[in-house]
mmCIF file of C-alpha atoms and ligand atoms in Angstrom:
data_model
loop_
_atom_site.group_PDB
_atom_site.id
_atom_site.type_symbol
_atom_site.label_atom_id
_atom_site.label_comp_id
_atom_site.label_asym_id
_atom_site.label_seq_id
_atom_site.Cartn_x
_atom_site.Cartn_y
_atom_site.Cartn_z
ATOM 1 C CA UNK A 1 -23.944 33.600 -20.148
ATOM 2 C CA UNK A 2 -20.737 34.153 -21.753
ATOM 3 C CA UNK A 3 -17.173 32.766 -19.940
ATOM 4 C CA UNK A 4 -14.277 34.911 -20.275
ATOM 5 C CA UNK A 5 -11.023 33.570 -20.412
ATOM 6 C CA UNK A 6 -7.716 34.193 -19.580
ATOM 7 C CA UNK A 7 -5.130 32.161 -20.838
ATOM 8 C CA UNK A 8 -2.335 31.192 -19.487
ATOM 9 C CA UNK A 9 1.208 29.810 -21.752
ATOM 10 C CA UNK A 10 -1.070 31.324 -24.583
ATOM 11 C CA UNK A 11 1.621 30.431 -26.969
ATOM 12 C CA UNK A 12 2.298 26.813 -26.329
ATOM 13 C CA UNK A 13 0.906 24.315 -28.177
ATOM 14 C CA UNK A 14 -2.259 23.734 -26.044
ATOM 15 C CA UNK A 15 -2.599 27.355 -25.107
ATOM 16 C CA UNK A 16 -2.598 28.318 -28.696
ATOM 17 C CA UNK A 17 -5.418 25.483 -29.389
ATOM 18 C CA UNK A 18 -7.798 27.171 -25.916
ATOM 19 C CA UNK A 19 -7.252 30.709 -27.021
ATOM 20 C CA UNK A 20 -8.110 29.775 -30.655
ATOM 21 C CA UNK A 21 -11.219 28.322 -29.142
ATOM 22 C CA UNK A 22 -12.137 30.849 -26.781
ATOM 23 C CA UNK A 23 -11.985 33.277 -29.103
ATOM 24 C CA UNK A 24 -14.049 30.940 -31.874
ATOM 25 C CA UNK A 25 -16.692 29.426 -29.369
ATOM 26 C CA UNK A 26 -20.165 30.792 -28.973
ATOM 27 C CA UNK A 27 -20.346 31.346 -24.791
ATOM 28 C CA UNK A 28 -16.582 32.124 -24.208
ATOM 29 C CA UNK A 29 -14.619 35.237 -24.911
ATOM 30 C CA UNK A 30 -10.610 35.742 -24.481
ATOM 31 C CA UNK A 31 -9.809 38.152 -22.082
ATOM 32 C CA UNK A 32 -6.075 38.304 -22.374
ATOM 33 C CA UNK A 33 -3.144 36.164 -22.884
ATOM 34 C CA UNK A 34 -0.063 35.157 -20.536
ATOM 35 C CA UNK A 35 3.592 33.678 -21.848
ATOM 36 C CA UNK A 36 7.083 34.580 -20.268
ATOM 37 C CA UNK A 37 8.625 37.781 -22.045
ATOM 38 C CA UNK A 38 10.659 36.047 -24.745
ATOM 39 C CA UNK A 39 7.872 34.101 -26.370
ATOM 40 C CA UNK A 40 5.301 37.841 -25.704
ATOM 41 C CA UNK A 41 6.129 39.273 -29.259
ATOM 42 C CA UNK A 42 4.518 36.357 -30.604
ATOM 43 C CA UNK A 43 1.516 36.735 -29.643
ATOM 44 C CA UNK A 44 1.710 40.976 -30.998
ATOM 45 C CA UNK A 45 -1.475 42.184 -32.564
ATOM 46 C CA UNK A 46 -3.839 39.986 -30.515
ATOM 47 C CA UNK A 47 -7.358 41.396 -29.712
ATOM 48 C CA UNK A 48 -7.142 40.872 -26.096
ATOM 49 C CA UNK A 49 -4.900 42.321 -23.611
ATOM 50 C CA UNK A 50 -1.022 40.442 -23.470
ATOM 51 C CA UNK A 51 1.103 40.509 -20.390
ATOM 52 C CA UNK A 52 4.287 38.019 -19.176
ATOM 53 C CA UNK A 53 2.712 37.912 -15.797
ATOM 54 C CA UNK A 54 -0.451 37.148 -14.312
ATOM 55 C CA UNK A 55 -0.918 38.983 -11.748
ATOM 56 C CA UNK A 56 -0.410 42.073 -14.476
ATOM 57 C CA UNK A 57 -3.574 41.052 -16.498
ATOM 58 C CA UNK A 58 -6.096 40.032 -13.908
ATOM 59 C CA UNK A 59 -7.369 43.319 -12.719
ATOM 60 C CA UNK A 60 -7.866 44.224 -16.044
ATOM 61 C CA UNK A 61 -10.194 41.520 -16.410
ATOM 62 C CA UNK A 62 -12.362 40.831 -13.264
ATOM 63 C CA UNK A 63 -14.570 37.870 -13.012
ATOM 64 C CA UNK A 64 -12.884 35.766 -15.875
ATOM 65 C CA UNK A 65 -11.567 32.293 -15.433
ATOM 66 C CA UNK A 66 -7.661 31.418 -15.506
ATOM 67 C CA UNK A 67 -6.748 28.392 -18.128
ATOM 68 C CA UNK A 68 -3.262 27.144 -17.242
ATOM 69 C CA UNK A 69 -1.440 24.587 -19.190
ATOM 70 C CA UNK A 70 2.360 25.306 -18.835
ATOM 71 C CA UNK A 71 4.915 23.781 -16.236
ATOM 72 C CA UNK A 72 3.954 22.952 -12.412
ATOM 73 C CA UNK A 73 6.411 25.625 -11.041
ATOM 74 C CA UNK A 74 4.046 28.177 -13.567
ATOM 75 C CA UNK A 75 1.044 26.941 -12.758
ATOM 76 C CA UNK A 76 1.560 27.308 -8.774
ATOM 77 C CA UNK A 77 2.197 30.953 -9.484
ATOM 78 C CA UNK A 78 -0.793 30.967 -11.238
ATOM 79 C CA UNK A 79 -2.643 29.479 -8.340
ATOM 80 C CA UNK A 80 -0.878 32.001 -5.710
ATOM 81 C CA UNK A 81 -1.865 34.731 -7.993
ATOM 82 C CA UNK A 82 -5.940 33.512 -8.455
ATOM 83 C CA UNK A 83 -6.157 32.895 -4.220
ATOM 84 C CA UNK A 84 -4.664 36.574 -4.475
ATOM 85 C CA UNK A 85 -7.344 38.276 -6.573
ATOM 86 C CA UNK A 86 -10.528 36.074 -6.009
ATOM 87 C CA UNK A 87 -10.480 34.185 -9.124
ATOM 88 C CA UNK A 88 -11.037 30.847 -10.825
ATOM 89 C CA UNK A 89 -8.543 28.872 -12.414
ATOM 90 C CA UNK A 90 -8.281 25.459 -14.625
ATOM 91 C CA UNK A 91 -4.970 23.659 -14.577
ATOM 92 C CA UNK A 92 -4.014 21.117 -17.219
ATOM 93 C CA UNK A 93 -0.480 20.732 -16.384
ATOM 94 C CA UNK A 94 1.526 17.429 -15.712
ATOM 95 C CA UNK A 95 4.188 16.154 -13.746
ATOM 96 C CA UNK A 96 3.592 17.974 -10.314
ATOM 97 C CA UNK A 97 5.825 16.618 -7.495
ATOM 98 C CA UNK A 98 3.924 15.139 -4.135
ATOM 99 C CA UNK A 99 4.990 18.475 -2.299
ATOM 100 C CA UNK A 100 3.363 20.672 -5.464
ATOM 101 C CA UNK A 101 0.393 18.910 -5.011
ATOM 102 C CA UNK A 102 -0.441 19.245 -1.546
ATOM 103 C CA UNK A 103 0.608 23.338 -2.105
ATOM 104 C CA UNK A 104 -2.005 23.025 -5.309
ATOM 105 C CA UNK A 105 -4.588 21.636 -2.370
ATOM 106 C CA UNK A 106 -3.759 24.248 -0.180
ATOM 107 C CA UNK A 107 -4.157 27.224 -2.832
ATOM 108 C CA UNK A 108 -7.741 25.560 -3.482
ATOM 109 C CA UNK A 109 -9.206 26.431 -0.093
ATOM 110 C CA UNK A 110 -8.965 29.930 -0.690
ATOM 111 C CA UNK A 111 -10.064 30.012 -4.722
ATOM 112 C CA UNK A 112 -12.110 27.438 -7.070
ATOM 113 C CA UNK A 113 -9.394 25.419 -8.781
ATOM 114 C CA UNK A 114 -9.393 22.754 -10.598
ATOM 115 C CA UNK A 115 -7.111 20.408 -11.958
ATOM 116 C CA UNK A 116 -7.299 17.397 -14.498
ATOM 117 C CA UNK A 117 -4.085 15.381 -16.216
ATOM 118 C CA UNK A 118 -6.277 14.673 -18.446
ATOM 119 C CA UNK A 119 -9.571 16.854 -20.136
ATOM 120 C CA UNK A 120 -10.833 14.498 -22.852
ATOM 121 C CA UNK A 121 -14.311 13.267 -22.047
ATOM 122 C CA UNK A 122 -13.240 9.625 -23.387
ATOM 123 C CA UNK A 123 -10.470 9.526 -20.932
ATOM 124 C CA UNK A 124 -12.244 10.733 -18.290
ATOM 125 C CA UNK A 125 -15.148 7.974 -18.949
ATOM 126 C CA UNK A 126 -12.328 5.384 -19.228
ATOM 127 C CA UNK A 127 -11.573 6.149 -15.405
ATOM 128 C CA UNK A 128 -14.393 5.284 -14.617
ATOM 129 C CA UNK A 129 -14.856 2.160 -16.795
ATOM 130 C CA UNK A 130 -11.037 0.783 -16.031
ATOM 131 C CA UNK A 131 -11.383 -0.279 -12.094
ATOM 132 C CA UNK A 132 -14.499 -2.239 -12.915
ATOM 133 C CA UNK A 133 -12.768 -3.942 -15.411
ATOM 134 C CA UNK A 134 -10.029 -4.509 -13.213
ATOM 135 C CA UNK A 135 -12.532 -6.275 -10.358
ATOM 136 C CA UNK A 136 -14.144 -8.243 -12.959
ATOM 137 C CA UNK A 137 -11.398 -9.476 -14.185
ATOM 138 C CA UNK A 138 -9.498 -10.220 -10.964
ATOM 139 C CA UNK A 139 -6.294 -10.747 -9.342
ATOM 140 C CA UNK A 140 -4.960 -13.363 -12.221
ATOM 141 C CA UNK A 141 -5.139 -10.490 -14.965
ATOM 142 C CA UNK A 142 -1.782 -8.444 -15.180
ATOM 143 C CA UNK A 143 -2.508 -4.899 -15.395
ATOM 144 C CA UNK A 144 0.115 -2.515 -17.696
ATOM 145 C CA UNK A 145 -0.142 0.166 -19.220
ATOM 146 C CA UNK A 146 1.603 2.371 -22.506
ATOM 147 C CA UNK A 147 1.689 4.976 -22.981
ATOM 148 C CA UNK A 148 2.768 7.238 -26.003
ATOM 149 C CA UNK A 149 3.314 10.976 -26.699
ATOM 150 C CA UNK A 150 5.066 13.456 -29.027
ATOM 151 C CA UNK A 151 8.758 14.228 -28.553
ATOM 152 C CA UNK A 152 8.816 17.866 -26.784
ATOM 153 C CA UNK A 153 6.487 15.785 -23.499
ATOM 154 C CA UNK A 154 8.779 17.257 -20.352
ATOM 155 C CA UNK A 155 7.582 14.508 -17.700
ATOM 156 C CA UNK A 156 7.030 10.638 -17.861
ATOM 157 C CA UNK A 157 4.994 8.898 -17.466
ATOM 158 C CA UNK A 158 2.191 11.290 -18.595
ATOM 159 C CA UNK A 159 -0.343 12.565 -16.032
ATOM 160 C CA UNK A 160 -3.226 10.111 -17.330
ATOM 161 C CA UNK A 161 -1.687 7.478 -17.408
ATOM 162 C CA UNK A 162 -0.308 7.741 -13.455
ATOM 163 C CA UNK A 163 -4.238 8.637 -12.900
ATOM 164 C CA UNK A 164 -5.570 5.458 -14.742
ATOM 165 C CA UNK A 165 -2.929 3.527 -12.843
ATOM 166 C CA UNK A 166 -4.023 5.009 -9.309
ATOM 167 C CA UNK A 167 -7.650 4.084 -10.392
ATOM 168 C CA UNK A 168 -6.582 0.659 -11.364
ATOM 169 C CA UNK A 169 -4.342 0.249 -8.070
ATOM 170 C CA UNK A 170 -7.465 1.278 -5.983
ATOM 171 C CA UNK A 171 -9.493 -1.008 -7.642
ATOM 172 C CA UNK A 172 -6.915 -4.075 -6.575
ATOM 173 C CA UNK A 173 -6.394 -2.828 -2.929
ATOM 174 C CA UNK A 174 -3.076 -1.051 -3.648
ATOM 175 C CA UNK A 175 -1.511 2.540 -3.871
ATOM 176 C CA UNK A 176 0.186 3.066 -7.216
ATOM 177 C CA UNK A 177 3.446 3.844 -5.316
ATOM 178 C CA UNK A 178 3.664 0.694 -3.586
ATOM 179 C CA UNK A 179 3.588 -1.007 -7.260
ATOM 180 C CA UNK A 180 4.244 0.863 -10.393
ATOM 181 C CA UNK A 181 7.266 -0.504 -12.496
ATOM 182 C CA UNK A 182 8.173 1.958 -15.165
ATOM 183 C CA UNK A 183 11.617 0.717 -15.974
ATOM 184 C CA UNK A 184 12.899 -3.172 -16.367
ATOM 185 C CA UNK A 185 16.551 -3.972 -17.401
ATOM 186 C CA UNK A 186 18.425 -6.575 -16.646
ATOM 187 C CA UNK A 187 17.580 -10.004 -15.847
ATOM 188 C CA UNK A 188 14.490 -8.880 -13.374
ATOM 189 C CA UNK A 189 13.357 -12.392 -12.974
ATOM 190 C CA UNK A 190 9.164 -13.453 -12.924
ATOM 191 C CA UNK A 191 6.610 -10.354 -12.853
ATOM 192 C CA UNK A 192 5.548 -10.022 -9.309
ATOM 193 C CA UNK A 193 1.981 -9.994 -8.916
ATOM 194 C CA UNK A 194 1.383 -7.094 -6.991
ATOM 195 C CA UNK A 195 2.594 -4.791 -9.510
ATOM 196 C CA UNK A 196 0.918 -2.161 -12.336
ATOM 197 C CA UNK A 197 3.421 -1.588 -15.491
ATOM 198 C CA UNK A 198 3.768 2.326 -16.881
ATOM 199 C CA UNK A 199 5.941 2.273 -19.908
ATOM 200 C CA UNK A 200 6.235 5.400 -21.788
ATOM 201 C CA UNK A 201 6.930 5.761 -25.472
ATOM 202 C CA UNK A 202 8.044 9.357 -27.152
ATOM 203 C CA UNK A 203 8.483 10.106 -30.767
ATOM 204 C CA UNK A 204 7.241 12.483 -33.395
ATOM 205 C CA UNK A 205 4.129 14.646 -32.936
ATOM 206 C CA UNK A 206 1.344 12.046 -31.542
ATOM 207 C CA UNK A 207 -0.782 13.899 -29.610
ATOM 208 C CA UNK A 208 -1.689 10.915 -26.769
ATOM 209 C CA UNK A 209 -2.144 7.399 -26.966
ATOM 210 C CA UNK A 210 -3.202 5.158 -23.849
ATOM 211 C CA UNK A 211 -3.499 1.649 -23.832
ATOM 212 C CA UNK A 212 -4.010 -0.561 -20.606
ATOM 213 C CA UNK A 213 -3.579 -4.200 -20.867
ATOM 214 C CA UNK A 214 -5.387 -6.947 -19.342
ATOM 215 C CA UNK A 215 -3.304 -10.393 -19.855
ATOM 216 C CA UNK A 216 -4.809 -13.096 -17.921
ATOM 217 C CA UNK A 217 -4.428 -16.751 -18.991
ATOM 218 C CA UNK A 218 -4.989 -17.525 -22.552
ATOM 219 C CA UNK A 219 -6.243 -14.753 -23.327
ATOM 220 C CA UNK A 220 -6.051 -10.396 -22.928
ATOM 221 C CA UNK A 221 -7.951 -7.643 -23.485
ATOM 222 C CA UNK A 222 -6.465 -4.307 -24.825
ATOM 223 C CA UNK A 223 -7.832 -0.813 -23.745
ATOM 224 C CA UNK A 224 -7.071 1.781 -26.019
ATOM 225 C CA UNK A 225 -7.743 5.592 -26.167
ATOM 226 C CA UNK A 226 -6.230 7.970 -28.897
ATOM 227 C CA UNK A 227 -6.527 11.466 -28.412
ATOM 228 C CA UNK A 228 -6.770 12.734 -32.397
ATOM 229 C CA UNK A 229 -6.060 16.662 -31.817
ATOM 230 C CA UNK A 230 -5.721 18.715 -28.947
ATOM 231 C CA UNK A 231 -8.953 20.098 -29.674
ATOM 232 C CA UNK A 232 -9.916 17.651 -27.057
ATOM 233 C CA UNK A 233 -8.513 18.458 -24.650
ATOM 234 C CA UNK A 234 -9.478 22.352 -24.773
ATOM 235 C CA UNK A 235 -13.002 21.638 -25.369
ATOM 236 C CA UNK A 236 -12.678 20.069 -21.751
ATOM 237 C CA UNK A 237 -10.746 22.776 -20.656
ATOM 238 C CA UNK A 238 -13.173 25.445 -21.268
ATOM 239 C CA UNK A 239 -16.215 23.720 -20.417
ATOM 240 C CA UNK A 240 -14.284 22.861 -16.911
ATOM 241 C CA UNK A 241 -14.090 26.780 -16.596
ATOM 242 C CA UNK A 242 -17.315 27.873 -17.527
ATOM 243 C CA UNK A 243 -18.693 24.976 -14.738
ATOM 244 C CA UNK A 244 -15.991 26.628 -12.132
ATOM 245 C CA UNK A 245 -17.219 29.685 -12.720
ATOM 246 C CA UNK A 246 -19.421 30.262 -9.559
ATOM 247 C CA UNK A 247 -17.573 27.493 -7.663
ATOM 248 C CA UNK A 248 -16.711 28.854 -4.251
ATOM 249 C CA UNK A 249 -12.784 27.230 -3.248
ATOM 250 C CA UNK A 250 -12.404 24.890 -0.579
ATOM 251 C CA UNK A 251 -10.847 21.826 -2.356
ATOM 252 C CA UNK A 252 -8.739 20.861 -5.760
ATOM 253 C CA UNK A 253 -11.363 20.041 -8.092
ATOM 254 C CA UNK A 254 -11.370 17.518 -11.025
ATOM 255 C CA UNK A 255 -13.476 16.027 -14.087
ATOM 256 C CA UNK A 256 -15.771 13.783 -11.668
ATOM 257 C CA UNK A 257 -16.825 16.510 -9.713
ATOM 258 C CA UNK A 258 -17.889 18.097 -13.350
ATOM 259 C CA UNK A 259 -19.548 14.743 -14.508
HETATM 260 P P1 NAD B 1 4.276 23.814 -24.387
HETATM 261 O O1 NAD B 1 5.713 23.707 -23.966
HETATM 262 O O2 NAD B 1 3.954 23.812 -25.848
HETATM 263 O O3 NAD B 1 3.639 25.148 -23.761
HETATM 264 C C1 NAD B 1 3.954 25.690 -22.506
HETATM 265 C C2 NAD B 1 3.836 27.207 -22.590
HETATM 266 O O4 NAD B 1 4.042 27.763 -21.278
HETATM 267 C C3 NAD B 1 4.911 27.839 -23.508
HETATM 268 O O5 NAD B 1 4.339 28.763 -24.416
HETATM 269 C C4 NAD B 1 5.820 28.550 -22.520
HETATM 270 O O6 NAD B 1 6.466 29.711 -23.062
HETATM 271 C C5 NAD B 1 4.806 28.945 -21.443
HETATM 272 N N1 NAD B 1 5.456 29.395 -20.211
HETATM 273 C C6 NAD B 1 6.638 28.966 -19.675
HETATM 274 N N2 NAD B 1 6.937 29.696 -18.592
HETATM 275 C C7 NAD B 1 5.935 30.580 -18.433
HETATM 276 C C8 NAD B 1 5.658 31.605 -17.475
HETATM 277 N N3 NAD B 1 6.517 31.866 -16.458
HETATM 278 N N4 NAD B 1 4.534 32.341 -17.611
HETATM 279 C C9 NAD B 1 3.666 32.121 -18.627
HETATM 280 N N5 NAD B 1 3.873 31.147 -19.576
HETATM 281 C C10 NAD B 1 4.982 30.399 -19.472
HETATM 282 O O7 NAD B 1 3.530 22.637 -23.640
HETATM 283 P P2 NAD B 1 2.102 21.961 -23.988
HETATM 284 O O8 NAD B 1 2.298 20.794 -24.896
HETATM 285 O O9 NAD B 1 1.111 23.024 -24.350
HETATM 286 O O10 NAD B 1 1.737 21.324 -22.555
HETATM 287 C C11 NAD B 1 1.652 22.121 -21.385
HETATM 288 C C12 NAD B 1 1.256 21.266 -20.202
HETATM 289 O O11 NAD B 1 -0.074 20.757 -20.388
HETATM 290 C C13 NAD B 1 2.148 20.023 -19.995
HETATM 291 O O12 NAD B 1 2.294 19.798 -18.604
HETATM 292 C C14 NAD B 1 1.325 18.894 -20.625
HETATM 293 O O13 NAD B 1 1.620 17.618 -20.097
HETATM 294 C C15 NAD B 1 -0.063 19.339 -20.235
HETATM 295 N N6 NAD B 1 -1.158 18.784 -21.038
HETATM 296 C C16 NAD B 1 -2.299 18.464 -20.375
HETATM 297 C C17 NAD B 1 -3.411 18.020 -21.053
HETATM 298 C C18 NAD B 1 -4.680 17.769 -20.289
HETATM 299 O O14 NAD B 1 -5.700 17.348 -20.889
HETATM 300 N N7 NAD B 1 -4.702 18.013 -18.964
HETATM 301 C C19 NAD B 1 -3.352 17.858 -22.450
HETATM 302 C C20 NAD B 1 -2.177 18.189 -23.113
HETATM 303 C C21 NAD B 1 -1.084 18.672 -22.404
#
């Protein structure tokens, strides 16, 4: 069965990648396109419906799945407008505050969402593979992490790597608030051992790189995943809508539910 689409900041660099692939993919179709009215004429002369709000486009498409990768303030509408109409949406935005969260949560019990910071399968595997590293390892391994992105990224650190670093945290008995460190100037004295290290790098047009860092005595053990294109991540994307497609709502869902 074919998976229509809807895409949502259809002209941004990953929503030109999912509609590209939507359109491309056998079992997916794009049902229409969503960016805010100055960047609309660019996407003139597409084969789908176009609209600068959301709301506008869904009746016109009934039953497809929303794909959201834009800002959190965007992709809240997005939710309010999906718990409005019945439909299902996939969220791939970053950098949502504690209070956008817990409205994200609350938008979920009345439609199938989901939400990943991250929709590469190798990413999502590594989140699995990281804690148990982690306990193996034990307490006398330091655990940072780098990461590095292209120079337009709006938040820091990126969404994975906060998600790797709540894994990791969990996996050593602590919440990542309690211990992350993302900034150290100054004379900051010894590294306190109950702490997880999120640097971020930014700089030209790499797409994501992630590396988590083990350094125990004498020796450490590097963790490394490079995202190539973001290809990736819209492959994950639209296989996490066609798999929320006859989800009923009732909580945010993510990649482990899909695995
Ligand atoms: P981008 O800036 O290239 O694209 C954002 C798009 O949203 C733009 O076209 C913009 O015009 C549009 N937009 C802004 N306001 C809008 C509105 N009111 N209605 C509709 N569209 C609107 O950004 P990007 O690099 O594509 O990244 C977008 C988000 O996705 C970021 O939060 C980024 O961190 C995240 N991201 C997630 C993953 C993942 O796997 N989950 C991968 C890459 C990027």
């Amino acid at each position: 069965m074919s998976t229509a689409i809807i895409v949502v900041g259809a002209n941004g660099r990953m929503g030109r990648t999912i509609s590209h692939l939507a359109a491309m993919e056998p079992g997916y179709s794009l049902a229409g396109m969503v960016d805010s009215k100055e960047h609309l004429g660019k996407l003139a002369g597409a084969a789908c419906p176009v609209a600068d709000t959301l709301a506008a486009l869904l009746p016109q498409a009934p039953g497809a799945v929303v794909i959201d990768f834009t800002a959190p303030v965007v992709s809240l509408n997005s939710a309010k407008a999906v718990a409005a109409a019945g439909s299902a949406l996939v969220i791939g935005t970053t950098g949502f505050s504690d209070a956008e969260r817990a409205e994200l949560e609350a938008l979920a019990q009345r439609a199938p969402i989901f939400w990943s910071s991250n929709m590469s399968i190798g990413v999502n595997v590594l989140r699995k593979v990281l804690p148990e590293l982690a306990r193996a390892l034990g307490e006398p391994y330091d655990i940072e992490i780098v990461e590095l992105h292209h120079n337009r990224k709006k938040d820091s650190p990126s969404g994975t790597a906060l998600t790797l670093g709540e894994g990791l945290a969990q996996a050593r008995g602590w919440k990542l608030e309690d211990v992350r460190c993302s900034s150290r100037d100054g004379i900051i004295g010894a590294r306190p051992k109950a702490q997880i290290g999120i640097q971020a790098v930014r700089g030209g047009d790499v797409v994501g790189v992630h590396t988590v860092y083990f350094m125990g005595p004498g020796e450490r053990i590097e963790v490394s995943h490079h995202a190539h294109s973001r290809e990736t991540f819209a492959q994950g994307a639209l296989r996490a809508a066609a798999w929320l497609a006859d989800k009923k709502p009732g909580r945010l869902y993510g990649m482990p539910d899909m695995f």
